């Protein structure tokens, strides 16, 4: 199951637990008891406000910072203090600490944990607890919050490490693909030179010798010499054709791009390279770097499940690369070194590149056909 599916199930489970925590208060009120301090509607306002703010934190576009976690912490504290006799409500404080660790800074998280521990101790005071009971309550809930914060921070560090590893892996694969294509191009050029310098010269000399022999020979040997001279010329033509094909050989763009995106755990990459695309070495290198930047950008910033990469030809013969993901996008695009490098590489080939972040992230590059 994808990480986003697990996150959605976790959010739904957390919300369900918070709803269950409010059930004893509802049952007590229906039975005629008063588990709350003050009017019942006040507690319901605090409780429903807490649930509403908690639901907002599940959105993908929730900003990182203190305001929302602090607001949830205040609503949770009010919910606990207005119903001290409903013992299960103090569990909400542990959830608030985990939320603060996920969205807020370390300083804000420490403040939330300290405040929540004080709230739990205050609730024990409102229940006329002894000093030992009050201290033990604050200590227990403080320990639970610290464990929750530690678990959330550990998960965040692990996620960040996985992303860094995936980015490094994509960059390494792109570099390996470029080195492999460069090595293959160098080997093709070396073989072409050897064929031309060795076989080509020898066959040329052989053809000349056979031509001289044809003029000096007498029938019936002359017919055999003429056939041998014809075969030598045909073989020389075949060698020249092979040398030309080796020099004009183009890199395998589809294989190079497939090597970059192979075995990525997230996002799932859907690659489609038109077999009619015929890119030279410079164009292939630029397209490989474009795909590398699209993959690393999606891993670092997109939080996407899927990435679609398509390479084809336009009606005017241009090579067109489109990479788009289903991530969260951004309202304002800020070009970093990677995207700036992509624009420069495509510009050097006489092409154009465009970026769109309104719905996910989309990179569109057009390169003139070599």
XYZ file of C-alpha atoms in Angstrom:
370
model
C 0.000 0.000 0.000
C 1.279 3.468 -0.853
C 2.479 5.778 1.878
C -0.332 8.227 1.141
C -2.908 5.478 1.671
C -1.346 4.636 5.035
C -1.395 8.310 5.979
C -5.087 8.587 5.102
C -5.920 5.480 7.113
C -3.889 6.796 10.041
C -5.678 10.165 9.933
C -9.069 8.457 9.783
C -8.149 6.211 12.713
C -6.963 9.165 14.797
C -10.175 11.069 14.122
C -12.216 7.987 15.030
C -10.382 7.654 18.373
C -11.015 11.332 19.126
C -14.711 10.803 18.427
C -14.783 7.784 20.750
C -13.168 9.822 23.525
C -16.127 12.185 23.485
C -18.644 9.348 23.687
C -18.487 8.892 27.536
C -19.306 12.570 28.022
C -22.304 12.269 25.723
C -23.555 9.129 27.477
C -23.105 10.721 30.892
C -25.084 13.795 29.840
C -27.866 11.634 28.398
C -27.987 9.787 31.738
C -28.475 13.101 33.578
C -24.940 13.431 35.015
C -22.765 16.579 34.830
C -19.234 15.486 33.854
C -18.404 19.020 32.686
C -17.597 22.261 34.464
C -19.946 25.035 33.437
C -22.715 24.750 30.844
C -22.628 21.615 28.664
C -22.672 23.663 25.453
C -19.331 25.205 26.398
C -17.641 21.818 26.478
C -19.219 20.847 23.149
C -17.966 24.057 21.586
C -14.436 23.305 22.769
C -14.634 19.669 21.722
C -16.090 20.305 18.268
C -13.631 23.161 17.744
C -10.803 20.765 18.568
C -12.116 18.192 16.072
C -12.488 20.846 13.387
C -8.962 22.170 13.841
C -7.606 18.631 13.971
C -9.320 17.851 10.656
C -7.658 20.893 9.066
C -4.230 19.484 9.870
C -4.944 16.470 7.649
C -4.980 18.621 4.505
C -2.053 18.280 2.126
C -1.614 22.054 1.829
C -1.517 22.738 5.581
C 1.269 25.263 6.306
C 4.181 24.237 8.477
C 4.460 26.435 11.529
C 3.157 27.231 14.976
C -0.323 28.814 14.535
C -2.381 25.719 13.722
C -0.728 23.313 16.229
C -0.990 25.969 18.961
C -4.679 26.497 18.137
C -5.286 22.741 18.371
C -3.389 22.647 21.680
C -5.534 25.471 23.122
C -8.758 23.767 22.016
C -7.550 20.454 23.448
C -6.628 22.064 26.784
C -10.041 23.741 26.998
C -11.731 20.411 26.228
C -9.856 18.645 29.028
C -10.258 21.384 31.647
C -14.014 21.818 31.058
C -14.582 18.079 31.595
C -12.058 16.918 34.219
C -14.300 14.094 35.409
C -14.291 12.526 31.916
C -10.917 10.866 32.379
C -10.366 9.748 28.799
C -10.309 13.294 27.388
C -6.724 13.796 28.595
C -5.620 11.362 25.847
C -6.287 14.212 23.407
C -3.220 15.963 24.821
C -0.984 13.128 23.598
C -2.396 13.505 20.083
C -1.756 17.246 20.231
C 1.894 16.635 21.124
C 2.328 14.311 18.138
C 0.688 16.891 15.876
C 3.013 19.623 17.144
C 6.038 17.411 16.497
C 4.820 16.867 12.934
C 3.977 20.468 12.028
C 5.802 22.825 14.396
C 9.375 23.568 15.345
C 11.217 21.861 18.172
C 10.817 24.870 20.467
C 7.062 25.022 19.916
C 6.801 21.268 20.443
C 8.597 21.477 23.795
C 6.286 24.303 24.867
C 3.202 22.295 23.854
C 4.400 19.219 25.790
C 5.068 21.305 28.921
C 1.711 23.076 28.673
C -0.165 19.816 28.115
C 1.519 18.237 31.147
C 0.427 21.242 33.219
C -3.129 20.885 31.861
C -3.234 17.196 32.830
C -1.986 18.049 36.325
C -4.563 20.861 36.608
C -7.329 18.439 35.652
C -6.179 16.204 38.500
C -6.307 19.195 40.863
C -9.897 19.900 39.773
C -10.714 16.333 40.776
C -9.408 17.070 44.290
C -6.441 14.756 43.814
C -3.595 14.579 46.326
C -0.203 16.084 45.572
C 1.147 12.641 44.672
C -1.764 11.994 42.300
C -1.333 15.385 40.627
C 2.424 14.897 40.187
C 1.982 11.331 38.917
C -0.667 12.439 36.403
C 1.568 15.178 35.031
C 4.515 12.776 34.863
C 2.557 10.030 33.088
C 1.107 12.327 30.433
C 4.434 14.092 30.019
C 6.151 10.732 29.409
C 3.479 9.667 26.929
C 3.913 12.917 25.025
C 7.698 12.619 24.955
C 7.432 9.089 23.550
C 4.963 10.267 20.921
C 7.181 13.187 19.910
C 10.208 10.902 19.701
C 8.298 8.450 17.462
C 7.110 11.236 15.138
C 10.560 12.791 14.889
C 12.118 9.388 14.181
C 9.620 8.772 11.399
C 10.367 12.196 9.923
C 14.105 11.539 9.974
C 13.582 8.172 8.302
C 11.360 9.716 5.615
C 13.903 12.459 4.949
C 16.681 9.861 4.721
C 14.654 7.814 2.227
C 14.067 10.892 0.096
C 17.748 11.823 0.124
C 18.637 8.270 -0.824
C 16.094 8.247 -3.665
C 17.406 11.579 -4.984
C 21.008 10.373 -4.800
C 20.004 7.137 -6.528
C 18.272 9.036 -9.364
C 21.273 11.315 -9.821
C 23.648 8.342 -9.804
C 21.547 6.486 -12.370
C 21.438 9.563 -14.622
C 25.201 9.981 -14.413
C 25.695 6.263 -15.081
C 23.399 6.463 -18.107
C 25.368 9.412 -19.490
C 28.683 7.638 -18.897
C 27.357 4.465 -20.518
C 26.132 6.348 -23.596
C 29.408 8.259 -23.800
C 31.344 5.000 -23.519
C 29.240 3.347 -26.221
C 29.658 6.380 -28.502
C 33.438 6.313 -27.959
C 33.576 2.601 -28.673
C 31.555 3.015 -31.872
C 33.912 5.775 -33.001
C 36.984 3.654 -32.211
C 35.633 0.665 -34.160
C 34.739 2.923 -37.093
C 38.262 4.319 -37.191
C 39.810 0.843 -37.009
C 37.616 -0.408 -39.834
C 38.423 2.602 -41.964
C 42.163 2.684 -41.275
C 42.843 -1.050 -41.439
C 40.282 -2.824 -43.585
C 39.514 0.190 -45.729
C 43.115 0.830 -46.728
C 43.896 -2.862 -47.218
C 40.831 -3.415 -49.390
C 41.664 -0.341 -51.443
C 45.165 -1.669 -52.050
C 43.741 -5.114 -52.883
C 41.332 -3.611 -55.403
C 44.175 -1.725 -57.093
C 46.348 -4.843 -57.245
C 43.504 -6.856 -58.747
C 42.903 -4.158 -61.339
C 46.561 -4.313 -62.386
C 46.392 -8.111 -62.450
C 43.265 -7.962 -64.630
C 45.128 -5.931 -67.281
C 48.132 -8.306 -67.338
C 46.393 -11.648 -67.087
C 45.228 -13.764 -69.986
C 42.027 -15.763 -70.378
C 40.715 -17.844 -68.744
C 42.454 -16.481 -65.570
C 41.323 -12.928 -66.376
C 37.657 -13.779 -65.654
C 38.529 -14.973 -62.166
C 40.602 -11.854 -61.510
C 37.732 -9.611 -62.662
C 35.321 -11.367 -60.304
C 37.793 -11.018 -57.432
C 38.204 -7.303 -58.182
C 34.416 -6.867 -58.146
C 34.114 -8.653 -54.825
C 36.881 -6.485 -53.352
C 35.064 -3.303 -54.461
C 31.767 -4.547 -53.004
C 33.464 -5.422 -49.733
C 35.099 -1.977 -49.634
C 31.688 -0.408 -50.140
C 30.243 -2.519 -47.297
C 33.053 -1.422 -44.984
C 32.454 2.229 -45.812
C 28.737 1.795 -45.186
C 29.423 0.131 -41.815
C 31.826 2.919 -40.856
C 29.209 5.543 -41.743
C 26.532 3.779 -39.690
C 28.838 3.483 -36.697
C 29.729 7.184 -36.855
C 26.088 8.209 -37.274
C 24.812 5.852 -34.585
C 22.476 7.531 -32.066
C 22.167 6.732 -28.346
C 19.293 4.586 -27.110
C 17.245 7.279 -25.340
C 14.531 4.896 -24.146
C 17.010 2.546 -22.491
C 18.839 5.424 -20.810
C 15.647 6.940 -19.375
C 14.365 3.542 -18.246
C 17.586 3.022 -16.299
C 17.048 6.310 -14.431
C 13.511 5.574 -13.233
C 13.922 1.854 -12.592
C 12.985 0.528 -9.133
C 11.891 3.863 -7.661
C 9.630 3.061 -4.674
C 7.822 6.392 -4.888
C 6.584 7.975 -7.038
C 5.503 5.328 -9.528
C 7.008 6.379 -12.857
C 5.115 5.787 -16.111
C 7.606 6.124 -18.982
C 6.616 6.330 -22.649
C 9.339 6.974 -25.262
C 8.329 7.066 -28.921
C 10.507 4.714 -30.966
C 10.554 7.310 -33.775
C 12.537 9.756 -31.622
C 16.076 9.987 -33.004
C 18.210 12.113 -30.676
C 21.919 12.727 -31.001
C 24.356 12.542 -28.100
C 23.973 16.191 -27.026
C 20.189 16.042 -27.140
C 20.150 12.731 -25.270
C 22.343 14.178 -22.516
C 20.042 17.196 -22.131
C 16.903 15.036 -22.004
C 18.482 12.706 -19.439
C 19.259 15.690 -17.207
C 15.691 16.978 -17.655
C 14.240 13.657 -16.546
C 16.674 13.486 -13.633
C 15.571 16.932 -12.426
C 11.884 16.051 -12.839
C 12.333 12.878 -10.764
C 14.345 14.546 -7.998
C 11.966 17.532 -7.871
C 8.991 15.203 -7.453
C 10.741 13.257 -4.689
C 11.888 16.349 -2.785
C 8.908 18.665 -3.109
C 5.972 17.042 -4.893
C 4.897 14.336 -2.431
C 3.326 12.666 -5.478
C 2.219 9.110 -6.058
C 2.700 9.076 -9.844
C 5.048 10.666 -12.361
C 4.288 10.483 -16.085
C 7.185 10.977 -18.531
C 6.513 11.096 -22.267
C 9.001 11.663 -25.094
C 7.766 12.062 -28.656
C 7.801 14.222 -31.769
C 5.664 17.230 -32.565
C 4.064 17.909 -35.916
C 7.023 20.102 -36.878
C 9.557 17.371 -36.056
C 10.705 18.726 -32.688
C 11.525 16.339 -29.847
C 9.034 16.975 -27.035
C 9.572 15.879 -23.426
C 6.738 16.158 -20.916
C 7.077 15.174 -17.251
C 4.133 15.718 -14.895
C 3.242 14.426 -11.439
C 0.104 14.388 -9.280
C 1.735 16.112 -6.299
C 0.589 19.161 -4.394
C 2.207 21.739 -6.691
C 2.917 25.294 -5.569
C 1.272 28.681 -5.899
C 4.587 30.370 -6.708
C 7.411 28.744 -8.678
C 10.948 29.537 -7.546
C 13.623 28.324 -9.917
C 16.483 26.656 -8.096
C 19.808 25.582 -9.516
C 18.350 22.373 -10.958
C 15.516 23.953 -12.953
C 17.772 26.808 -14.022
C 20.273 24.243 -15.304
C 17.506 22.499 -17.261
C 16.531 25.784 -18.923
C 20.168 26.489 -19.797
C 20.779 23.006 -21.260
C 17.688 23.135 -23.455
C 18.458 26.722 -24.473
C 21.931 25.735 -25.673
C 20.292 23.300 -28.099
C 17.976 26.021 -29.410
C 14.947 24.661 -27.581
C 12.468 25.964 -25.025
C 11.305 24.722 -21.622
C 8.256 25.625 -19.537
C 7.204 24.787 -15.966
C 3.691 24.622 -14.503
C 2.912 24.157 -10.787
C -0.824 24.886 -10.736
C -1.797 21.220 -10.509
C 1.164 19.128 -9.491
C 4.426 19.861 -11.289
C 4.808 19.775 -15.068
C 7.995 20.192 -17.098
C 7.646 20.641 -20.862
C 10.733 20.807 -23.082
C 10.934 21.167 -26.857
C 14.202 20.547 -28.684
C 14.811 20.985 -32.438
C 15.425 17.699 -34.210
C 19.157 17.075 -34.704
